[in-house]
């Protein structure tokens, strides 16, 4: 039996090819992929600036599909189980991590074989919303790292999908959230996700006035938590600058850039500067979150392409127009 897959064959080249359908060994399940949502990582791989992901590769790690007719989401990350991160229970940061669609063939394929432990039933969700569970789990991990509570004033830098999902996850904990983005429309979108206030960042963010406003909003201390979800080196420096003394900065945005950080702010403020990667065991919680906020998540999807036009979807994410939300590729025959 043959199946179709979109194969990234080189820098910015995608070919839709027929391949032999995979066999499902003991302990594994065969997933009929329904749809895949794309993110910035996919665009970097496609454009050839993600060294650990080498073509030819079937991309796609935000995957919704069906096992025996039931809707599932695929956890694309596999940890080695042996390294330090794995031994201390943080396999989400495994140094030998394999992510489907990044280090191994992923979801832009009609059929996908995954270990039984790598699929989670998603009853009640639409397939499109199910495809957003993976990025949701990443946003929830960043919020988990922040340890925010109902007493927390949090600033989220970046109102892309991860930023707005983190905003909603913070608001679900009762935290007060201020969202910041360079693009007015994106900042405004964070309101629907529970931000009390939104700021549009200029190149010198936070300028004097914004800093005063943000400090006043927190009652004078500055934000207790700042989540960096832009991947911009300047934003990480701004986060450290803005955060309250004894506060927490969580860096979830990724880039190949180098940030210049203040050597005094970290010790003087006794900051907790934390990274956040993947999602650990948060898929079940992310599925519950998605069920709670299904309409909100569905509204994040702005573009849809069939598998045959996966290349156009990747190009769109790469170019990152201001109004762009999530781009979905429908993989299934339906
Ligand atoms: Zn992603
Ligand atoms: Zn490991």
Short mmCIF file of C-alpha atoms and ligand atoms in Angstrom, two decimals:
data_model
loop_
_atom_site.label_atom_id
_atom_site.label_comp_id
_atom_site.label_asym_id
_atom_site.label_seq_id
_atom_site.Cartn_x
_atom_site.Cartn_y
_atom_site.Cartn_z
CA UNK A 1 0.00 0.00 0.00
CA UNK A 2 1.19 3.51 -0.80
CA UNK A 3 0.67 6.76 1.03
CA UNK A 4 1.47 10.38 0.26
CA UNK A 5 4.00 12.45 2.20
CA UNK A 6 5.38 15.97 1.78
CA UNK A 7 9.16 15.62 1.86
CA UNK A 8 11.45 18.58 2.41
CA UNK A 9 14.20 17.59 -0.01
CA UNK A 10 16.49 20.59 0.36
CA UNK A 11 16.51 24.25 1.23
CA UNK A 12 12.95 25.51 0.53
CA UNK A 13 12.12 22.49 -1.63
CA UNK A 14 9.14 20.30 -0.81
CA UNK A 15 8.05 17.36 -2.94
CA UNK A 16 4.88 15.40 -2.44
CA UNK A 17 5.87 11.78 -2.94
CA UNK A 18 4.27 8.36 -2.76
CA UNK A 19 5.89 6.10 -0.21
CA UNK A 20 5.30 2.63 1.11
CA UNK A 21 2.88 2.71 4.04
CA UNK A 22 4.76 2.02 7.31
CA UNK A 23 4.37 -1.15 9.35
CA UNK A 24 3.36 -0.79 12.98
CA UNK A 25 5.62 -2.89 15.26
CA UNK A 26 4.62 -4.24 18.68
CA UNK A 27 3.88 -1.45 21.16
CA UNK A 28 3.30 1.09 18.41
CA UNK A 29 0.18 2.52 16.82
CA UNK A 30 -0.58 3.54 13.27
CA UNK A 31 -1.91 7.10 13.13
CA UNK A 32 -3.93 8.33 10.12
CA UNK A 33 -2.81 11.94 10.15
CA UNK A 34 -5.69 14.38 9.91
CA UNK A 35 -3.95 17.74 10.06
CA UNK A 36 -0.68 19.36 11.05
CA UNK A 37 -0.15 22.86 12.32
CA UNK A 38 3.05 24.69 11.40
CA UNK A 39 5.27 26.86 13.58
CA UNK A 40 8.43 28.92 13.34
CA UNK A 41 10.62 25.86 13.87
CA UNK A 42 9.14 24.30 10.72
CA UNK A 43 9.86 27.46 8.75
CA UNK A 44 13.49 27.47 9.97
CA UNK A 45 13.96 23.82 8.99
CA UNK A 46 12.40 24.46 5.58
CA UNK A 47 14.69 27.44 5.01
CA UNK A 48 17.76 25.39 5.98
CA UNK A 49 18.71 27.33 9.12
CA UNK A 50 18.08 24.59 11.70
CA UNK A 51 21.28 22.55 11.62
CA UNK A 52 20.06 19.49 13.57
CA UNK A 53 17.25 18.87 11.05
CA UNK A 54 18.67 17.64 7.77
CA UNK A 55 16.75 16.93 4.55
CA UNK A 56 15.32 14.75 3.20
CA UNK A 57 12.76 15.05 6.00
CA UNK A 58 9.02 14.78 6.39
CA UNK A 59 8.28 17.81 8.55
CA UNK A 60 5.39 18.42 10.93
CA UNK A 61 5.43 18.02 14.73
CA UNK A 62 2.06 19.56 15.71
CA UNK A 63 -0.01 16.55 14.73
CA UNK A 64 -3.65 15.50 15.03
CA UNK A 65 -4.81 12.19 13.63
CA UNK A 66 -6.91 9.11 14.21
CA UNK A 67 -6.18 5.71 15.70
CA UNK A 68 -8.97 3.24 14.97
CA UNK A 69 -11.24 6.21 14.15
CA UNK A 70 -10.65 8.04 17.47
CA UNK A 71 -9.07 11.51 17.42
CA UNK A 72 -5.59 11.65 18.97
CA UNK A 73 -2.79 14.15 19.34
CA UNK A 74 0.78 12.97 18.88
CA UNK A 75 3.48 13.92 21.36
CA UNK A 76 6.37 14.22 18.89
CA UNK A 77 9.24 14.27 21.44
CA UNK A 78 11.20 11.16 22.45
CA UNK A 79 13.71 11.39 25.27
CA UNK A 80 16.72 9.06 25.67
CA UNK A 81 15.89 8.17 29.28
CA UNK A 82 19.57 8.12 30.28
CA UNK A 83 21.02 11.66 30.24
CA UNK A 84 21.06 14.02 33.23
CA UNK A 85 17.85 15.79 32.20
CA UNK A 86 16.07 12.46 31.80
CA UNK A 87 17.41 11.13 35.11
CA UNK A 88 16.10 14.15 37.02
CA UNK A 89 12.66 13.75 35.45
CA UNK A 90 13.00 16.48 32.85
CA UNK A 91 13.13 14.44 29.66
CA UNK A 92 11.54 17.42 27.89
CA UNK A 93 15.06 18.90 27.92
CA UNK A 94 16.80 15.62 26.97
CA UNK A 95 20.15 16.25 25.32
CA UNK A 96 19.51 13.45 22.83
CA UNK A 97 15.91 14.41 22.17
CA UNK A 98 14.31 13.15 18.98
CA UNK A 99 11.35 15.16 17.76
CA UNK A 100 9.21 13.78 14.93
CA UNK A 101 9.19 16.25 12.06
CA UNK A 102 12.53 17.70 13.21
CA UNK A 103 15.00 14.86 13.77
CA UNK A 104 12.88 12.06 12.27
CA UNK A 105 10.05 11.92 9.74
CA UNK A 106 6.94 13.64 11.08
CA UNK A 107 3.33 14.42 10.43
CA UNK A 108 3.14 15.68 6.85
CA UNK A 109 2.44 12.10 5.87
CA UNK A 110 -0.86 10.24 5.56
CA UNK A 111 0.28 7.52 7.95
CA UNK A 112 2.64 7.74 10.90
CA UNK A 113 3.83 5.06 13.32
CA UNK A 114 4.42 6.16 16.90
CA UNK A 115 4.92 4.37 20.23
CA UNK A 116 1.62 3.80 22.00
CA UNK A 117 2.80 6.13 24.81
CA UNK A 118 3.21 8.94 22.26
CA UNK A 119 -0.48 9.38 21.45
CA UNK A 120 -3.16 10.95 23.61
CA UNK A 121 -6.90 10.65 23.02
CA UNK A 122 -8.53 14.02 22.43
CA UNK A 123 -12.28 13.40 22.74
CA UNK A 124 -14.50 16.39 22.06
CA UNK A 125 -11.92 18.41 20.14
CA UNK A 126 -11.99 19.18 16.44
CA UNK A 127 -8.97 17.89 14.53
CA UNK A 128 -7.82 21.48 13.91
CA UNK A 129 -7.86 22.36 17.59
CA UNK A 130 -6.22 19.02 18.40
CA UNK A 131 -3.31 20.03 16.15
CA UNK A 132 -2.82 23.05 18.44
CA UNK A 133 -2.40 20.92 21.57
CA UNK A 134 1.38 20.60 21.08
CA UNK A 135 2.06 24.38 21.01
CA UNK A 136 -0.45 24.74 23.87
CA UNK A 137 1.58 22.27 25.95
CA UNK A 138 4.73 24.31 25.26
CA UNK A 139 3.05 27.51 26.46
CA UNK A 140 1.77 25.66 29.54
CA UNK A 141 5.27 24.40 30.32
CA UNK A 142 6.58 27.99 30.29
CA UNK A 143 3.80 28.98 32.68
CA UNK A 144 4.48 25.95 34.87
CA UNK A 145 8.15 27.00 35.05
CA UNK A 146 7.08 30.51 36.16
CA UNK A 147 5.12 29.07 39.13
CA UNK A 148 2.62 31.92 38.66
CA UNK A 149 -0.35 32.06 41.03
CA UNK A 150 -3.36 34.33 41.47
CA UNK A 151 -1.08 36.82 43.26
CA UNK A 152 1.24 37.11 40.26
CA UNK A 153 1.59 40.06 37.94
CA UNK A 154 3.04 38.68 34.73
CA UNK A 155 4.25 40.27 31.51
CA UNK A 156 4.28 38.16 28.35
CA UNK A 157 6.62 39.42 25.63
CA UNK A 158 5.35 38.35 22.21
CA UNK A 159 1.72 37.80 21.23
CA UNK A 160 2.34 35.04 18.69
CA UNK A 161 0.63 31.68 19.28
CA UNK A 162 2.91 30.67 22.20
CA UNK A 163 2.59 34.14 23.79
CA UNK A 164 -1.19 34.27 23.66
CA UNK A 165 -1.55 30.65 24.81
CA UNK A 166 0.78 31.42 27.74
CA UNK A 167 -1.33 34.50 28.46
CA UNK A 168 -4.46 32.33 28.68
CA UNK A 169 -2.68 29.71 30.81
CA UNK A 170 -1.53 32.45 33.22
CA UNK A 171 -5.05 33.93 33.33
CA UNK A 172 -6.42 30.43 34.08
CA UNK A 173 -4.22 30.45 37.19
CA UNK A 174 -5.77 33.79 38.17
CA UNK A 175 -2.60 35.77 37.39
CA UNK A 176 -2.79 39.34 36.09
CA UNK A 177 -1.30 39.50 32.60
CA UNK A 178 0.06 42.32 30.49
CA UNK A 179 0.91 41.32 26.92
CA UNK A 180 3.43 43.09 24.70
CA UNK A 181 4.03 42.84 20.96
CA UNK A 182 5.60 45.07 18.33
CA UNK A 183 2.54 44.72 16.10
CA UNK A 184 -0.61 46.47 17.30
CA UNK A 185 -3.04 43.84 15.92
CA UNK A 186 -1.13 41.03 17.57
CA UNK A 187 -0.95 42.83 20.91
CA UNK A 188 -4.69 43.50 20.68
CA UNK A 189 -5.38 39.79 20.07
CA UNK A 190 -3.88 38.98 23.49
CA UNK A 191 -6.90 40.68 25.11
CA UNK A 192 -9.17 37.91 23.88
CA UNK A 193 -6.76 35.47 25.57
CA UNK A 194 -7.16 37.17 28.93
CA UNK A 195 -4.56 39.97 29.00
CA UNK A 196 -5.70 42.82 31.26
CA UNK A 197 -3.50 45.27 29.42
CA UNK A 198 -1.62 45.28 26.17
CA UNK A 199 1.36 47.38 25.17
CA UNK A 200 2.80 47.96 21.72
CA UNK A 201 6.60 47.79 21.98
CA UNK A 202 8.76 50.28 20.16
CA UNK A 203 12.42 49.55 19.34
CA UNK A 204 13.53 50.90 22.76
CA UNK A 205 11.05 48.80 24.78
CA UNK A 206 10.49 49.39 27.63
CA UNK A 207 10.83 53.14 27.24
CA UNK A 208 10.59 55.39 30.30
CA UNK A 209 6.85 55.89 30.07
CA UNK A 210 6.05 52.22 29.51
CA UNK A 211 8.28 51.21 32.41
CA UNK A 212 6.46 53.63 34.73
CA UNK A 213 3.07 52.37 33.51
CA UNK A 214 4.03 48.73 33.95
CA UNK A 215 5.46 49.35 37.43
CA UNK A 216 2.32 51.23 38.46
CA UNK A 217 0.15 48.38 37.17
CA UNK A 218 2.02 45.95 39.45
CA UNK A 219 1.70 48.26 42.47
CA UNK A 220 5.27 49.53 42.19
CA UNK A 221 7.46 46.40 42.19
CA UNK A 222 7.55 45.57 38.50
CA UNK A 223 6.23 42.27 37.14
CA UNK A 224 6.90 39.20 39.29
CA UNK A 225 7.14 37.05 36.17
CA UNK A 226 8.17 37.85 32.61
CA UNK A 227 7.73 35.22 29.90
CA UNK A 228 9.92 35.83 26.83
CA UNK A 229 8.07 34.37 23.85
CA UNK A 230 9.56 36.33 20.95
CA UNK A 231 13.02 34.78 20.50
CA UNK A 232 14.41 38.27 20.02
CA UNK A 233 17.70 38.88 21.90
CA UNK A 234 16.60 42.41 22.82
CA UNK A 235 13.41 41.06 24.38
CA UNK A 236 15.33 38.76 26.77
CA UNK A 237 17.41 41.75 27.90
CA UNK A 238 14.21 43.80 28.32
CA UNK A 239 12.67 40.98 30.38
CA UNK A 240 15.60 41.00 32.81
CA UNK A 241 15.45 44.77 32.96
CA UNK A 242 11.69 44.89 33.64
CA UNK A 243 11.19 42.02 36.08
CA UNK A 244 10.82 42.69 39.82
CA UNK A 245 13.64 41.94 42.25
CA UNK A 246 13.41 38.25 43.26
CA UNK A 247 11.30 37.76 40.14
CA UNK A 248 11.34 35.06 37.48
CA UNK A 249 12.11 35.31 33.78
CA UNK A 250 11.13 32.33 31.62
CA UNK A 251 12.75 32.16 28.18
CA UNK A 252 10.69 30.07 25.76
CA UNK A 253 11.35 32.01 22.53
CA UNK A 254 14.18 30.57 20.44
CA UNK A 255 16.56 32.10 17.94
CA UNK A 256 20.15 31.71 16.82
CA UNK A 257 20.82 35.25 18.14
CA UNK A 258 23.02 36.18 21.11
CA UNK A 259 21.49 38.26 23.89
CA UNK A 260 23.49 40.88 25.82
CA UNK A 261 22.49 40.58 29.45
CA UNK A 262 23.17 42.89 32.36
CA UNK A 263 25.80 41.42 34.69
CA UNK A 264 24.36 43.48 37.54
CA UNK A 265 20.63 42.91 37.16
CA UNK A 266 20.84 39.12 37.56
CA UNK A 267 22.72 39.15 40.90
CA UNK A 268 21.32 42.42 42.27
CA UNK A 269 17.75 41.35 41.68
CA UNK A 270 18.56 37.74 42.56
CA UNK A 271 16.60 36.69 39.53
CA UNK A 272 15.51 33.23 38.52
CA UNK A 273 16.27 33.06 34.81
CA UNK A 274 14.68 29.86 33.54
CA UNK A 275 14.56 28.18 30.18
CA UNK A 276 11.53 26.24 29.05
CA UNK A 277 11.62 23.51 26.45
CA UNK A 278 8.95 21.23 25.02
CA UNK A 279 6.34 20.19 27.50
CA UNK A 280 7.11 17.22 29.71
CA UNK A 281 3.96 15.39 30.68
CA UNK A 282 1.61 18.24 29.90
CA UNK A 283 -0.27 16.77 26.92
CA UNK A 284 -3.27 15.62 29.00
CA UNK A 285 -3.48 19.05 30.68
CA UNK A 286 -3.13 20.75 27.28
CA UNK A 287 -5.99 18.65 25.88
CA UNK A 288 -8.17 19.77 28.81
CA UNK A 289 -7.09 23.37 28.21
CA UNK A 290 -7.95 23.06 24.50
CA UNK A 291 -11.39 21.66 25.36
CA UNK A 292 -12.00 24.57 27.75
CA UNK A 293 -10.89 27.16 25.21
CA UNK A 294 -11.86 25.47 21.96
CA UNK A 295 -13.35 28.58 20.29
CA UNK A 296 -10.35 30.68 21.28
CA UNK A 297 -7.91 28.15 19.82
CA UNK A 298 -9.97 27.68 16.65
CA UNK A 299 -9.73 31.46 16.15
CA UNK A 300 -5.94 31.22 16.02
CA UNK A 301 -6.07 29.39 12.68
CA UNK A 302 -5.82 31.85 9.80
CA UNK A 303 -4.70 29.69 6.86
CA UNK A 304 -5.29 26.17 5.58
CA UNK A 305 -3.58 24.28 2.77
CA UNK A 306 -3.92 20.76 1.42
CA UNK A 307 -0.86 18.49 1.68
CA UNK A 308 0.00 19.10 -1.97
CA UNK A 309 0.51 22.79 -1.14
CA UNK A 310 2.53 22.29 2.07
CA UNK A 311 5.34 24.32 0.55
CA UNK A 312 3.11 27.41 0.34
CA UNK A 313 2.15 27.00 3.98
CA UNK A 314 5.80 26.79 5.06
CA UNK A 315 6.67 29.85 2.98
CA UNK A 316 3.81 31.80 4.58
CA UNK A 317 5.02 30.97 8.12
CA UNK A 318 8.57 31.84 7.10
CA UNK A 319 7.53 35.26 5.81
CA UNK A 320 5.46 35.88 8.97
CA UNK A 321 2.97 38.56 7.87
CA UNK A 322 1.56 40.62 10.79
CA UNK A 323 -1.97 39.14 10.64
CA UNK A 324 -0.70 35.57 10.45
CA UNK A 325 -2.03 33.09 12.99
CA UNK A 326 -1.59 29.34 12.78
CA UNK A 327 -1.21 27.74 9.35
CA UNK A 328 -2.73 24.27 9.03
CA UNK A 329 -2.00 21.57 6.50
CA UNK A 330 -4.80 19.06 5.97
CA UNK A 331 -3.13 15.74 5.41
CA UNK A 332 -5.98 13.22 5.49
CA UNK A 333 -7.86 12.27 2.35
CA UNK A 334 -11.07 13.80 3.73
ZN1 LIG B 1 6.11 23.88 16.86
ZN1 LIG B 2 17.85 12.12 27.79
#
